[in-house]
Amino acid sequence: MPTSIITTDDLREFKLELLDDIKELLTHHTNSSLKKYLKSAEVMELLKISPGTLLNLRVNGTLPYTKIGGIIYFAAEEIQKVMSENQIHHNYE
């Protein structure tokens, strides 16, 4: 089996490439999760719900929203809050 010698320069180059990849992943993840407000279509896609279900969540006050110029916005933080508050834990004993 042939052996290959890894030099300090090889390790340094690998380290720099790895750091660049990690930075790119973190930047992509951070940018996608920093969105503060979501439009209706984004909320429906996120929660995998229909337009009617989203309307019901708005009308019954489950999901607070803001309407500006005919466009409805939902705060991503509020969606997370509603999801956390309605989380169900089963105790199987």
mmCIF file with all atom_site columns, C-alpha atoms in Angstrom:
data_model
loop_
_atom_site.group_PDB
_atom_site.id
_atom_site.type_symbol
_atom_site.label_atom_id
_atom_site.label_alt_id
_atom_site.label_comp_id
_atom_site.label_asym_id
_atom_site.label_entity_id
_atom_site.label_seq_id
_atom_site.pdbx_PDB_ins_code
_atom_site.Cartn_x
_atom_site.Cartn_y
_atom_site.Cartn_z
_atom_site.occupancy
_atom_site.B_iso_or_equiv
_atom_site.pdbx_formal_charge
_atom_site.auth_seq_id
_atom_site.auth_comp_id
_atom_site.auth_asym_id
_atom_site.auth_atom_id
_atom_site.pdbx_PDB_model_num
ATOM 1  C CA . MET A 1 1  ? 0.000   0.000  0.000  1.00 0.00 ? 1  MET A CA 1
ATOM 2  C CA . PRO A 1 2  ? 1.566   3.311  -1.052 1.00 0.00 ? 2  PRO A CA 1
ATOM 3  C CA . THR A 1 3  ? 2.082   5.904  1.624  1.00 0.00 ? 3  THR A CA 1
ATOM 4  C CA . SER A 1 4  ? 1.770   9.621  1.160  1.00 0.00 ? 4  SER A CA 1
ATOM 5  C CA . ILE A 1 5  ? 3.497   12.211 3.252  1.00 0.00 ? 5  ILE A CA 1
ATOM 6  C CA . ILE A 1 6  ? 1.392   15.012 4.631  1.00 0.00 ? 6  ILE A CA 1
ATOM 7  C CA . THR A 1 7  ? 3.307   18.180 5.232  1.00 0.00 ? 7  THR A CA 1
ATOM 8  C CA . THR A 1 8  ? 2.580   21.071 7.532  1.00 0.00 ? 8  THR A CA 1
ATOM 9  C CA . ASP A 1 9  ? 1.683   23.155 4.477  1.00 0.00 ? 9  ASP A CA 1
ATOM 10 C CA . ASP A 1 10 ? -0.856  20.509 3.428  1.00 0.00 ? 10 ASP A CA 1
ATOM 11 C CA . LEU A 1 11 ? -2.473  20.665 6.861  1.00 0.00 ? 11 LEU A CA 1
ATOM 12 C CA . ARG A 1 12 ? -2.501  24.471 6.828  1.00 0.00 ? 12 ARG A CA 1
ATOM 13 C CA . GLU A 1 13 ? -4.147  24.482 3.401  1.00 0.00 ? 13 GLU A CA 1
ATOM 14 C CA . PHE A 1 14 ? -6.731  21.940 4.546  1.00 0.00 ? 14 PHE A CA 1
ATOM 15 C CA . LYS A 1 15 ? -7.460  24.042 7.634  1.00 0.00 ? 15 LYS A CA 1
ATOM 16 C CA . LEU A 1 16 ? -8.015  27.179 5.556  1.00 0.00 ? 16 LEU A CA 1
ATOM 17 C CA . GLU A 1 17 ? -10.318 25.354 3.138  1.00 0.00 ? 17 GLU A CA 1
ATOM 18 C CA . LEU A 1 18 ? -12.287 23.875 6.022  1.00 0.00 ? 18 LEU A CA 1
ATOM 19 C CA . LEU A 1 19 ? -12.647 27.277 7.713  1.00 0.00 ? 19 LEU A CA 1
ATOM 20 C CA . ASP A 1 20 ? -13.867 28.813 4.458  1.00 0.00 ? 20 ASP A CA 1
ATOM 21 C CA . ASP A 1 21 ? -16.474 26.061 4.080  1.00 0.00 ? 21 ASP A CA 1
ATOM 22 C CA . ILE A 1 22 ? -17.666 26.505 7.667  1.00 0.00 ? 22 ILE A CA 1
ATOM 23 C CA . LYS A 1 23 ? -17.919 30.289 7.237  1.00 0.00 ? 23 LYS A CA 1
ATOM 24 C CA . GLU A 1 24 ? -19.954 29.833 4.070  1.00 0.00 ? 24 GLU A CA 1
ATOM 25 C CA . LEU A 1 25 ? -22.334 27.413 5.783  1.00 0.00 ? 25 LEU A CA 1
ATOM 26 C CA . LEU A 1 26 ? -22.766 29.704 8.783  1.00 0.00 ? 26 LEU A CA 1
ATOM 27 C CA . THR A 1 27 ? -23.375 32.720 6.573  1.00 0.00 ? 27 THR A CA 1
ATOM 28 C CA . HIS A 1 28 ? -25.990 30.867 4.537  1.00 0.00 ? 28 HIS A CA 1
ATOM 29 C CA . HIS A 1 29 ? -27.724 29.507 7.661  1.00 0.00 ? 29 HIS A CA 1
ATOM 30 C CA . THR A 1 30 ? -27.657 32.864 9.449  1.00 0.00 ? 30 THR A CA 1
ATOM 31 C CA . ASN A 1 31 ? -29.072 34.764 6.479  1.00 0.00 ? 31 ASN A CA 1
ATOM 32 C CA . SER A 1 32 ? -31.954 32.338 6.058  1.00 0.00 ? 32 SER A CA 1
ATOM 33 C CA . SER A 1 33 ? -32.894 32.341 9.721  1.00 0.00 ? 33 SER A CA 1
ATOM 34 C CA . LEU A 1 34 ? -32.592 36.092 10.288 1.00 0.00 ? 34 LEU A CA 1
ATOM 35 C CA . LYS A 1 35 ? -35.767 36.946 8.414  1.00 0.00 ? 35 LYS A CA 1
ATOM 36 C CA . LYS A 1 36 ? -37.871 38.798 10.963 1.00 0.00 ? 36 LYS A CA 1
ATOM 37 C CA . TYR A 1 37 ? -41.188 38.906 9.109  1.00 0.00 ? 37 TYR A CA 1
ATOM 38 C CA . LEU A 1 38 ? -42.762 36.319 6.832  1.00 0.00 ? 38 LEU A CA 1
ATOM 39 C CA . LYS A 1 39 ? -45.450 36.700 4.205  1.00 0.00 ? 39 LYS A CA 1
ATOM 40 C CA . SER A 1 40 ? -48.480 34.397 4.163  1.00 0.00 ? 40 SER A CA 1
ATOM 41 C CA . ALA A 1 41 ? -47.041 32.088 1.506  1.00 0.00 ? 41 ALA A CA 1
ATOM 42 C CA . GLU A 1 42 ? -43.842 31.656 3.524  1.00 0.00 ? 42 GLU A CA 1
ATOM 43 C CA . VAL A 1 43 ? -45.811 30.815 6.674  1.00 0.00 ? 43 VAL A CA 1
ATOM 44 C CA . MET A 1 44 ? -47.951 28.288 4.809  1.00 0.00 ? 44 MET A CA 1
ATOM 45 C CA . GLU A 1 45 ? -44.826 26.631 3.423  1.00 0.00 ? 45 GLU A CA 1
ATOM 46 C CA . LEU A 1 46 ? -43.060 26.690 6.787  1.00 0.00 ? 46 LEU A CA 1
ATOM 47 C CA . LEU A 1 47 ? -45.986 25.170 8.697  1.00 0.00 ? 47 LEU A CA 1
ATOM 48 C CA . LYS A 1 48 ? -47.219 23.021 5.789  1.00 0.00 ? 48 LYS A CA 1
ATOM 49 C CA . ILE A 1 49 ? -50.744 24.424 6.079  1.00 0.00 ? 49 ILE A CA 1
ATOM 50 C CA . SER A 1 50 ? -53.387 25.547 3.588  1.00 0.00 ? 50 SER A CA 1
ATOM 51 C CA . PRO A 1 51 ? -54.540 29.146 3.015  1.00 0.00 ? 51 PRO A CA 1
ATOM 52 C CA . GLY A 1 52 ? -57.780 28.343 4.866  1.00 0.00 ? 52 GLY A CA 1
ATOM 53 C CA . THR A 1 53 ? -55.920 27.059 7.907  1.00 0.00 ? 53 THR A CA 1
ATOM 54 C CA . LEU A 1 54 ? -53.743 30.150 7.970  1.00 0.00 ? 54 LEU A CA 1
ATOM 55 C CA . LEU A 1 55 ? -56.857 32.315 7.729  1.00 0.00 ? 55 LEU A CA 1
ATOM 56 C CA . ASN A 1 56 ? -58.400 30.443 10.687 1.00 0.00 ? 56 ASN A CA 1
ATOM 57 C CA . LEU A 1 57 ? -55.218 30.941 12.744 1.00 0.00 ? 57 LEU A CA 1
ATOM 58 C CA . ARG A 1 58 ? -55.381 34.673 11.984 1.00 0.00 ? 58 ARG A CA 1
ATOM 59 C CA . VAL A 1 59 ? -59.110 35.081 12.624 1.00 0.00 ? 59 VAL A CA 1
ATOM 60 C CA . ASN A 1 60 ? -59.147 33.199 15.925 1.00 0.00 ? 60 ASN A CA 1
ATOM 61 C CA . GLY A 1 61 ? -56.106 35.136 17.164 1.00 0.00 ? 61 GLY A CA 1
ATOM 62 C CA . THR A 1 62 ? -53.703 32.211 17.308 1.00 0.00 ? 62 THR A CA 1
ATOM 63 C CA . LEU A 1 63 ? -51.194 33.895 14.995 1.00 0.00 ? 63 LEU A CA 1
ATOM 64 C CA . PRO A 1 64 ? -50.822 37.650 15.372 1.00 0.00 ? 64 PRO A CA 1
ATOM 65 C CA . TYR A 1 65 ? -50.184 39.523 12.141 1.00 0.00 ? 65 TYR A CA 1
ATOM 66 C CA . THR A 1 66 ? -49.592 42.948 10.647 1.00 0.00 ? 66 THR A CA 1
ATOM 67 C CA . LYS A 1 67 ? -51.270 44.187 7.483  1.00 0.00 ? 67 LYS A CA 1
ATOM 68 C CA . ILE A 1 68 ? -49.483 46.847 5.455  1.00 0.00 ? 68 ILE A CA 1
ATOM 69 C CA . GLY A 1 69 ? -50.817 47.913 2.086  1.00 0.00 ? 69 GLY A CA 1
ATOM 70 C CA . GLY A 1 70 ? -52.782 44.727 1.568  1.00 0.00 ? 70 GLY A CA 1
ATOM 71 C CA . ILE A 1 71 ? -49.846 42.448 2.441  1.00 0.00 ? 71 ILE A CA 1
ATOM 72 C CA . ILE A 1 72 ? -50.048 40.387 5.601  1.00 0.00 ? 72 ILE A CA 1
ATOM 73 C CA . TYR A 1 73 ? -46.867 39.825 7.597  1.00 0.00 ? 73 TYR A CA 1
ATOM 74 C CA . PHE A 1 74 ? -46.244 37.426 10.460 1.00 0.00 ? 74 PHE A CA 1
ATOM 75 C CA . ALA A 1 75 ? -43.403 37.870 12.943 1.00 0.00 ? 75 ALA A CA 1
ATOM 76 C CA . ALA A 1 76 ? -41.171 34.786 12.844 1.00 0.00 ? 76 ALA A CA 1
ATOM 77 C CA . GLU A 1 77 ? -40.621 35.170 16.588 1.00 0.00 ? 77 GLU A CA 1
ATOM 78 C CA . GLU A 1 78 ? -44.385 34.995 17.224 1.00 0.00 ? 78 GLU A CA 1
ATOM 79 C CA . ILE A 1 79 ? -44.705 31.837 15.126 1.00 0.00 ? 79 ILE A CA 1
ATOM 80 C CA . GLN A 1 80 ? -41.950 30.199 17.193 1.00 0.00 ? 80 GLN A CA 1
ATOM 81 C CA . LYS A 1 81 ? -43.681 31.361 20.390 1.00 0.00 ? 81 LYS A CA 1
ATOM 82 C CA . VAL A 1 82 ? -47.044 29.883 19.336 1.00 0.00 ? 82 VAL A CA 1
ATOM 83 C CA . MET A 1 83 ? -45.380 26.613 18.358 1.00 0.00 ? 83 MET A CA 1
ATOM 84 C CA . SER A 1 84 ? -43.600 26.394 21.724 1.00 0.00 ? 84 SER A CA 1
ATOM 85 C CA . GLU A 1 85 ? -46.695 27.290 23.750 1.00 0.00 ? 85 GLU A CA 1
ATOM 86 C CA . ASN A 1 86 ? -48.766 24.623 22.000 1.00 0.00 ? 86 ASN A CA 1
ATOM 87 C CA . GLN A 1 87 ? -46.186 21.859 22.205 1.00 0.00 ? 87 GLN A CA 1
ATOM 88 C CA . ILE A 1 88 ? -47.648 18.628 23.570 1.00 0.00 ? 88 ILE A CA 1
ATOM 89 C CA . HIS A 1 89 ? -45.638 16.365 25.848 1.00 0.00 ? 89 HIS A CA 1
ATOM 90 C CA . HIS A 1 90 ? -46.910 12.840 26.437 1.00 0.00 ? 90 HIS A CA 1
ATOM 91 C CA . ASN A 1 91 ? -46.134 11.093 29.697 1.00 0.00 ? 91 ASN A CA 1
ATOM 92 C CA . TYR A 1 92 ? -46.212 7.372  29.057 1.00 0.00 ? 92 TYR A CA 1
ATOM 93 C CA . GLU A 1 93 ? -45.958 5.650  32.395 1.00 0.00 ? 93 GLU A CA 1
#
